[in-house]
């Protein structure tokens, strides 16, 4: 008998399924399943990455100081309280690894990002799912869900895949109501899509029990580079850096991210285009009976009458070369998550859903 066995909790993790990119027998597909920026990265980021590629035989800067400095300048944050990772996923994993383990609990909301549960299980902790209120984070439910075993509470604000968010006052109420020794993690992967929103940075600065995570994978268009960052109390960041690999982020990704965050005009353009077509698409779908909550992200959670209808629509869309995301795994079987594409993609998607609702098969 093979006596080599994984740690408890590992085999409870379902392998992550990313958004599909291909449809058998269909060419020229439009991928609207992974919340990617349809305009791609900033041209400055591409140039910076190409320049850095010539030095790929050198190890990257291990303290990420230039990128942390750039993030600090753009967002008005102390670079010493910033950590960089291979996507914000890695920061989430660090947090679970450092602050939760066997016997501990990690709370997240019922429609929350799947990596919270995965990272908790990987650390040997127990993930605890807490109900939302009409697809919105419920602060009272999270506070009621805390026990003497709770160590971490994760919320995405705005949330994926619902697209909804709660106010800064509600986040503050959550942080202030948590038991001593519990760390609140604010996942700000979609924060850049909300004009003037700091993703909770001011709350992090004024409190000792909040950490914020961010990513370059969404609005900045660097999903393929795998780079994100976190901001938190100095003591928390010090702990995370003790488990962070010295060269966890590539030199090319660091260069691209620094150029991206400094290209404020490109960021503003992408945000404005997303807001324009997000509103247009939501209205177009509503006109044919497909409702959605007001989204604060770069996607819409389109809700159908039943799981069967949602799946039938998805199948029809695939035949038209349109790939969206089923979200039954997020406890939303009657919904499809649709990334906001460019004008052509949005118009094509809206027409295809209209055709489906009118009986097309």
C-alpha angles and dihedrals in degrees: 000000000000107000095187105108134168123245117275113280097025095098090050089067115098111214109259115256112211124206113286118253102184139049118203111249094007124105129194094030123184109227112214097152106090106048093245124163105258090209093057126220126329112279086235089059092052091050092048093049092048091051092048091050090072088066098047091122087070123078114248124253104282098209096045088221098158093051093043089051091051092049090049093051095048096044100030094244134140107258089212088067094053128093126188126214145172092278122324085280089077092052089051090051091049091053093053092043092051103037108027135050144139111342093019128107130223117200126209135157124267094251095036128131111289094230091073091066093039094051092046092053091046088056092050093250128130116253114218120199116212125198122253125214111244091330093312126112109264110214094190091052091050092050091048089049094059118105135173086273096057114113106158135029118194125197129166111216108215090026131227123247098010098052091216128124141191128228127265088248091057091048089051091049089052094049093046093047097052119107118256112277096031119119121211115213117201110201106206099178090134099033094110090067091065111079112236094000118140094195090236097307093137090052091051090051093051098044139052099214104060133084125183124208125198137179141210090208100088122039092010091055097226100124091127092053094057105220134143140146145216135214125202148129112317092245092054094047089050090057093048092050090058091067097034113106111245093239101030095137123053123239090239092054092047091052094047093047094050092051091046097053092049093051095087095164092057091048091052092048094051092046092051094047091049093050092048097052095036089060092043094050094047091053093045092053093044090055089063094044101266106127131197139178118252103280124218093186141061094277142055125227100220112201123207132190094262144352090261092056093047092051092045090052091049090052091050092048091052090055087056091051094255116132118197131161129264110214105193086122087064092054091261104108094156093056141076123205110222121193116221107248131182122292094276093050094047093050092047092049094048092050092048093051089047090051090049092050088050091057106272114151 
